[in-house]
Amino acid sequence: MHRIYKLLILLLFFSNGLFVPMSLAQSTKAIPGDQQIAEYLPMIFDKRIALVVNHTSVLGKTHLADTLLSLKVPIKKIFAPEHGFRGTADAGAHIDNGKDEKTGLPIISLYGSHKKPTKADLEGIDVMIFDIQDVGTRFYTYSSTLHYVMEACAENSVKLIILDRPNPNGHYVDGPVLEKEFASFVGLNPIPVVHGCSLGELAKMINGEAWLDRGIQCDLTVIPVKKYKHSDKVHISVAPSPNLPNDQAIGLYPSLCLFEGTNVSIGRGTSTQFQVAGTNVEGLGNYTFTPMPMPGAMDPPLKGKLCYGFDLTQADTRDLGFSLKYLFYFFEKMGKKESFFTSPAFFDKLAGTNELRKMMLEGKSEKEIRASWQEGLKEYKKVREKYLIYR
């Protein structure tokens, strides 16, 4: 029966003009879950569907919502994470519910005070489909959205299908494991800064380790990426958010995001977001830039101020990994003071612990700080091993 469904789906693809033959060169590349429509369409063909998607949820140049609607899949509503359905909102900006102009579908924001779908949101929904490009770091909020979606689905007997995607930072695991007292929307689960999982693997871990409220379980199906392993170098063709415009920014993101709790700019309000680092102290580094309002960063840190620091657009991010060297440079040059941390509480949430900040203030070296999180990493890697789909 499943093979018959696949044949019918191919016929639908041809009749709707959606079928594009794959060249030999393309066939060697990773094939994300959303492209494997013959695998999941039989699961949803007669169900009432909701999508958790954003601007990265595309098959070629066509949005997943448009593709499924053309195949007569009864989509009832769209849920959108941080940055919104079209992916243009500022980080942390309030996003209102609305309606998609192209499809007329209602859009429900999963950000701000409404991070988790309610019972009313899910009324009349049989299956949720989650298709969003992640970047493999704990503080990137799409994984927190996934956690809350899983919890809502479990509470309301809604099946969840994750159309998995490669992790561009999936080739390593590093950083302190989150301590539960520092849990927030920039880190909900006890995983390290760089967790080394696809969202499909992370969802399996959340279920398997009973991390949802009261240990409830989500009815979960993952459509795995084909022709992918974690050691692969991954190119992201659609920027996952306004301030991660390219592969370089994505590779530097784990190391630079901690600056969000300090008085150092990482390029929000420039064309090199997460590819530069600097502050308004003259004479630091060998590069200058000035953050200014722009889409995705209308009120950037150090707006209108000349910043001195470094251009990292050519840095080798795979060799760098999760590094503290830039954090230490600015901390030491600026006097090793508590005032360096303009938002200590937020810095601790990003780090998942207050030990990193405390050890820096105590004068500990990067080597000593790294040693402090190795035992937690070792235990996490044992847990991770149970849920890996890609080797």
mmCIF file with all atom_site columns, N, CA and C in Angstrom, residues 293-325:
data_model
loop_
_atom_site.group_PDB
_atom_site.id
_atom_site.type_symbol
_atom_site.label_atom_id
_atom_site.label_alt_id
_atom_site.label_comp_id
_atom_site.label_asym_id
_atom_site.label_entity_id
_atom_site.label_seq_id
_atom_site.pdbx_PDB_ins_code
_atom_site.Cartn_x
_atom_site.Cartn_y
_atom_site.Cartn_z
_atom_site.occupancy
_atom_site.B_iso_or_equiv
_atom_site.pdbx_formal_charge
_atom_site.auth_seq_id
_atom_site.auth_comp_id
_atom_site.auth_asym_id
_atom_site.auth_atom_id
_atom_site.pdbx_PDB_model_num
ATOM 1  N N  . PRO A 1 293 ? 20.805 51.052 12.461 1.00 0.00 ? 293 PRO A N  1
ATOM 2  C CA . PRO A 1 293 ? 19.532 50.337 12.299 1.00 0.00 ? 293 PRO A CA 1
ATOM 3  C C  . PRO A 1 293 ? 19.388 49.745 10.906 1.00 0.00 ? 293 PRO A C  1
ATOM 4  N N  . MET A 1 294 ? 18.892 48.512 10.839 1.00 0.00 ? 294 MET A N  1
ATOM 5  C CA . MET A 1 294 ? 18.637 47.839 9.578  1.00 0.00 ? 294 MET A CA 1
ATOM 6  C C  . MET A 1 294 ? 17.637 46.717 9.825  1.00 0.00 ? 294 MET A C  1
ATOM 7  N N  . PRO A 1 295 ? 16.971 46.213 8.781  1.00 0.00 ? 295 PRO A N  1
ATOM 8  C CA . PRO A 1 295 ? 16.007 45.125 8.981  1.00 0.00 ? 295 PRO A CA 1
ATOM 9  C C  . PRO A 1 295 ? 16.629 43.959 9.746  1.00 0.00 ? 295 PRO A C  1
ATOM 10 N N  . GLY A 1 296 ? 15.924 43.487 10.782 1.00 0.00 ? 296 GLY A N  1
ATOM 11 C CA . GLY A 1 296 ? 16.435 42.418 11.628 1.00 0.00 ? 296 GLY A CA 1
ATOM 12 C C  . GLY A 1 296 ? 17.230 42.920 12.816 1.00 0.00 ? 296 GLY A C  1
ATOM 13 N N  . ALA A 1 297 ? 17.567 44.217 12.804 1.00 0.00 ? 297 ALA A N  1
ATOM 14 C CA . ALA A 1 297 ? 18.305 44.816 13.924 1.00 0.00 ? 297 ALA A CA 1
ATOM 15 C C  . ALA A 1 297 ? 18.035 46.317 13.920 1.00 0.00 ? 297 ALA A C  1
ATOM 16 N N  . MET A 1 298 ? 16.827 46.705 14.270 1.00 0.00 ? 298 MET A N  1
ATOM 17 C CA . MET A 1 298 ? 16.445 48.110 14.197 1.00 0.00 ? 298 MET A CA 1
ATOM 18 C C  . MET A 1 298 ? 17.018 48.940 15.350 1.00 0.00 ? 298 MET A C  1
ATOM 19 N N  . ASP A 1 299 ? 17.418 48.283 16.422 1.00 0.00 ? 299 ASP A N  1
ATOM 20 C CA . ASP A 1 299 ? 18.029 48.995 17.551 1.00 0.00 ? 299 ASP A CA 1
ATOM 21 C C  . ASP A 1 299 ? 19.234 48.188 18.043 1.00 0.00 ? 299 ASP A C  1
ATOM 22 N N  . PRO A 1 300 ? 20.272 48.104 17.227 1.00 0.00 ? 300 PRO A N  1
ATOM 23 C CA . PRO A 1 300 ? 21.398 47.225 17.570 1.00 0.00 ? 300 PRO A CA 1
ATOM 24 C C  . PRO A 1 300 ? 22.221 47.749 18.731 1.00 0.00 ? 300 PRO A C  1
ATOM 25 N N  . PRO A 1 301 ? 22.873 46.879 19.493 1.00 0.00 ? 301 PRO A N  1
ATOM 26 C CA . PRO A 1 301 ? 23.787 47.328 20.547 1.00 0.00 ? 301 PRO A CA 1
ATOM 27 C C  . PRO A 1 301 ? 24.862 48.261 19.975 1.00 0.00 ? 301 PRO A C  1
ATOM 28 N N  . LEU A 1 302 ? 25.213 49.285 20.729 1.00 0.00 ? 302 LEU A N  1
ATOM 29 C CA . LEU A 1 302 ? 26.224 50.283 20.344 1.00 0.00 ? 302 LEU A CA 1
ATOM 30 C C  . LEU A 1 302 ? 25.851 50.983 19.040 1.00 0.00 ? 302 LEU A C  1
ATOM 31 N N  . LYS A 1 303 ? 24.561 51.199 18.855 1.00 0.00 ? 303 LYS A N  1
ATOM 32 C CA . LYS A 1 303 ? 24.058 51.862 17.646 1.00 0.00 ? 303 LYS A CA 1
ATOM 33 C C  . LYS A 1 303 ? 24.728 53.219 17.448 1.00 0.00 ? 303 LYS A C  1
ATOM 34 N N  . GLY A 1 304 ? 25.250 53.430 16.248 1.00 0.00 ? 304 GLY A N  1
ATOM 35 C CA . GLY A 1 304 ? 25.853 54.710 15.888 1.00 0.00 ? 304 GLY A CA 1
ATOM 36 C C  . GLY A 1 304 ? 27.220 54.969 16.483 1.00 0.00 ? 304 GLY A C  1
ATOM 37 N N  . LYS A 1 305 ? 27.788 54.007 17.194 1.00 0.00 ? 305 LYS A N  1
ATOM 38 C CA . LYS A 1 305 ? 29.095 54.194 17.826 1.00 0.00 ? 305 LYS A CA 1
ATOM 39 C C  . LYS A 1 305 ? 30.179 53.440 17.057 1.00 0.00 ? 305 LYS A C  1
ATOM 40 N N  . LEU A 1 306 ? 31.320 54.088 16.890 1.00 0.00 ? 306 LEU A N  1
ATOM 41 C CA . LEU A 1 306 ? 32.447 53.445 16.224 1.00 0.00 ? 306 LEU A CA 1
ATOM 42 C C  . LEU A 1 306 ? 33.007 52.355 17.132 1.00 0.00 ? 306 LEU A C  1
ATOM 43 N N  . CYS A 1 307 ? 33.048 51.137 16.624 1.00 0.00 ? 307 CYS A N  1
ATOM 44 C CA . CYS A 1 307 ? 33.511 49.986 17.408 1.00 0.00 ? 307 CYS A CA 1
ATOM 45 C C  . CYS A 1 307 ? 34.871 49.510 16.901 1.00 0.00 ? 307 CYS A C  1
ATOM 46 N N  . TYR A 1 308 ? 35.726 49.153 17.830 1.00 0.00 ? 308 TYR A N  1
ATOM 47 C CA . TYR A 1 308 ? 37.071 48.694 17.523 1.00 0.00 ? 308 TYR A CA 1
ATOM 48 C C  . TYR A 1 308 ? 37.171 47.212 17.880 1.00 0.00 ? 308 TYR A C  1
ATOM 49 N N  . GLY A 1 309 ? 37.685 46.416 16.938 1.00 0.00 ? 309 GLY A N  1
ATOM 50 C CA . GLY A 1 309 ? 37.772 44.983 17.210 1.00 0.00 ? 309 GLY A CA 1
ATOM 51 C C  . GLY A 1 309 ? 38.350 44.205 16.057 1.00 0.00 ? 309 GLY A C  1
ATOM 52 N N  . PHE A 1 310 ? 37.611 43.171 15.627 1.00 0.00 ? 310 PHE A N  1
ATOM 53 C CA . PHE A 1 310 ? 38.157 42.225 14.660 1.00 0.00 ? 310 PHE A CA 1
ATOM 54 C C  . PHE A 1 310 ? 37.165 41.892 13.546 1.00 0.00 ? 310 PHE A C  1
ATOM 55 N N  . ASP A 1 311 ? 37.711 41.720 12.361 1.00 0.00 ? 311 ASP A N  1
ATOM 56 C CA . ASP A 1 311 ? 36.970 41.205 11.212 1.00 0.00 ? 311 ASP A CA 1
ATOM 57 C C  . ASP A 1 311 ? 37.232 39.706 11.142 1.00 0.00 ? 311 ASP A C  1
ATOM 58 N N  . LEU A 1 312 ? 36.176 38.899 11.315 1.00 0.00 ? 312 LEU A N  1
ATOM 59 C CA . LEU A 1 312 ? 36.321 37.436 11.355 1.00 0.00 ? 312 LEU A CA 1
ATOM 60 C C  . LEU A 1 312 ? 35.718 36.770 10.123 1.00 0.00 ? 312 LEU A C  1
ATOM 61 N N  . THR A 1 313 ? 35.500 37.561 9.073  1.00 0.00 ? 313 THR A N  1
ATOM 62 C CA . THR A 1 313 ? 34.841 37.014 7.877  1.00 0.00 ? 313 THR A CA 1
ATOM 63 C C  . THR A 1 313 ? 35.664 35.933 7.202  1.00 0.00 ? 313 THR A C  1
ATOM 64 N N  . GLN A 1 314 ? 36.966 35.902 7.466  1.00 0.00 ? 314 GLN A N  1
ATOM 65 C CA . GLN A 1 314 ? 37.828 34.893 6.841  1.00 0.00 ? 314 GLN A CA 1
ATOM 66 C C  . GLN A 1 314 ? 38.335 33.850 7.844  1.00 0.00 ? 314 GLN A C  1
ATOM 67 N N  . ALA A 1 315 ? 37.853 33.885 9.063  1.00 0.00 ? 315 ALA A N  1
ATOM 68 C CA . ALA A 1 315 ? 38.307 32.924 10.077 1.00 0.00 ? 315 ALA A CA 1
ATOM 69 C C  . ALA A 1 315 ? 37.890 31.500 9.714  1.00 0.00 ? 315 ALA A C  1
ATOM 70 N N  . ASP A 1 316 ? 38.719 30.538 10.072 1.00 0.00 ? 316 ASP A N  1
ATOM 71 C CA . ASP A 1 316 ? 38.407 29.126 9.833  1.00 0.00 ? 316 ASP A CA 1
ATOM 72 C C  . ASP A 1 316 ? 37.504 28.639 10.957 1.00 0.00 ? 316 ASP A C  1
ATOM 73 N N  . THR A 1 317 ? 36.211 28.607 10.697 1.00 0.00 ? 317 THR A N  1
ATOM 74 C CA . THR A 1 317 ? 35.264 28.309 11.776 1.00 0.00 ? 317 THR A CA 1
ATOM 75 C C  . THR A 1 317 ? 35.291 26.846 12.200 1.00 0.00 ? 317 THR A C  1
ATOM 76 N N  . ARG A 1 318 ? 35.580 25.930 11.287 1.00 0.00 ? 318 ARG A N  1
ATOM 77 C CA . ARG A 1 318 ? 35.617 24.516 11.674 1.00 0.00 ? 318 ARG A CA 1
ATOM 78 C C  . ARG A 1 318 ? 36.799 24.248 12.586 1.00 0.00 ? 318 ARG A C  1
ATOM 79 N N  . ASP A 1 319 ? 37.904 24.925 12.362 1.00 0.00 ? 319 ASP A N  1
ATOM 80 C CA . ASP A 1 319 ? 39.063 24.771 13.238 1.00 0.00 ? 319 ASP A CA 1
ATOM 81 C C  . ASP A 1 319 ? 38.823 25.486 14.567 1.00 0.00 ? 319 ASP A C  1
ATOM 82 N N  . LEU A 1 320 ? 38.097 26.614 14.522 1.00 0.00 ? 320 LEU A N  1
ATOM 83 C CA . LEU A 1 320 ? 37.830 27.391 15.728 1.00 0.00 ? 320 LEU A CA 1
ATOM 84 C C  . LEU A 1 320 ? 36.933 26.643 16.706 1.00 0.00 ? 320 LEU A C  1
ATOM 85 N N  . GLY A 1 321 ? 35.859 26.030 16.198 1.00 0.00 ? 321 GLY A N  1
ATOM 86 C CA . GLY A 1 321 ? 34.906 25.356 17.070 1.00 0.00 ? 321 GLY A CA 1
ATOM 87 C C  . GLY A 1 321 ? 34.254 26.339 18.024 1.00 0.00 ? 321 GLY A C  1
ATOM 88 N N  . PHE A 1 322 ? 33.993 25.902 19.257 1.00 0.00 ? 322 PHE A N  1
ATOM 89 C CA . PHE A 1 322 ? 33.447 26.782 20.297 1.00 0.00 ? 322 PHE A CA 1
ATOM 90 C C  . PHE A 1 322 ? 34.619 27.338 21.081 1.00 0.00 ? 322 PHE A C  1
ATOM 91 N N  . SER A 1 323 ? 34.991 28.567 20.793 1.00 0.00 ? 323 SER A N  1
ATOM 92 C CA . SER A 1 323 ? 36.184 29.169 21.376 1.00 0.00 ? 323 SER A CA 1
ATOM 93 C C  . SER A 1 323 ? 35.812 30.295 22.333 1.00 0.00 ? 323 SER A C  1
ATOM 94 N N  . LEU A 1 324 ? 36.615 30.438 23.377 1.00 0.00 ? 324 LEU A N  1
ATOM 95 C CA . LEU A 1 324 ? 36.463 31.548 24.309 1.00 0.00 ? 324 LEU A CA 1
ATOM 96 C C  . LEU A 1 324 ? 37.527 32.626 24.081 1.00 0.00 ? 324 LEU A C  1
ATOM 97 N N  . LYS A 1 325 ? 38.353 32.481 23.050 1.00 0.00 ? 325 LYS A N  1
ATOM 98 C CA . LYS A 1 325 ? 39.504 33.378 22.905 1.00 0.00 ? 325 LYS A CA 1
ATOM 99 C C  . LYS A 1 325 ? 39.081 34.818 22.655 1.00 0.00 ? 325 LYS A C  1
#
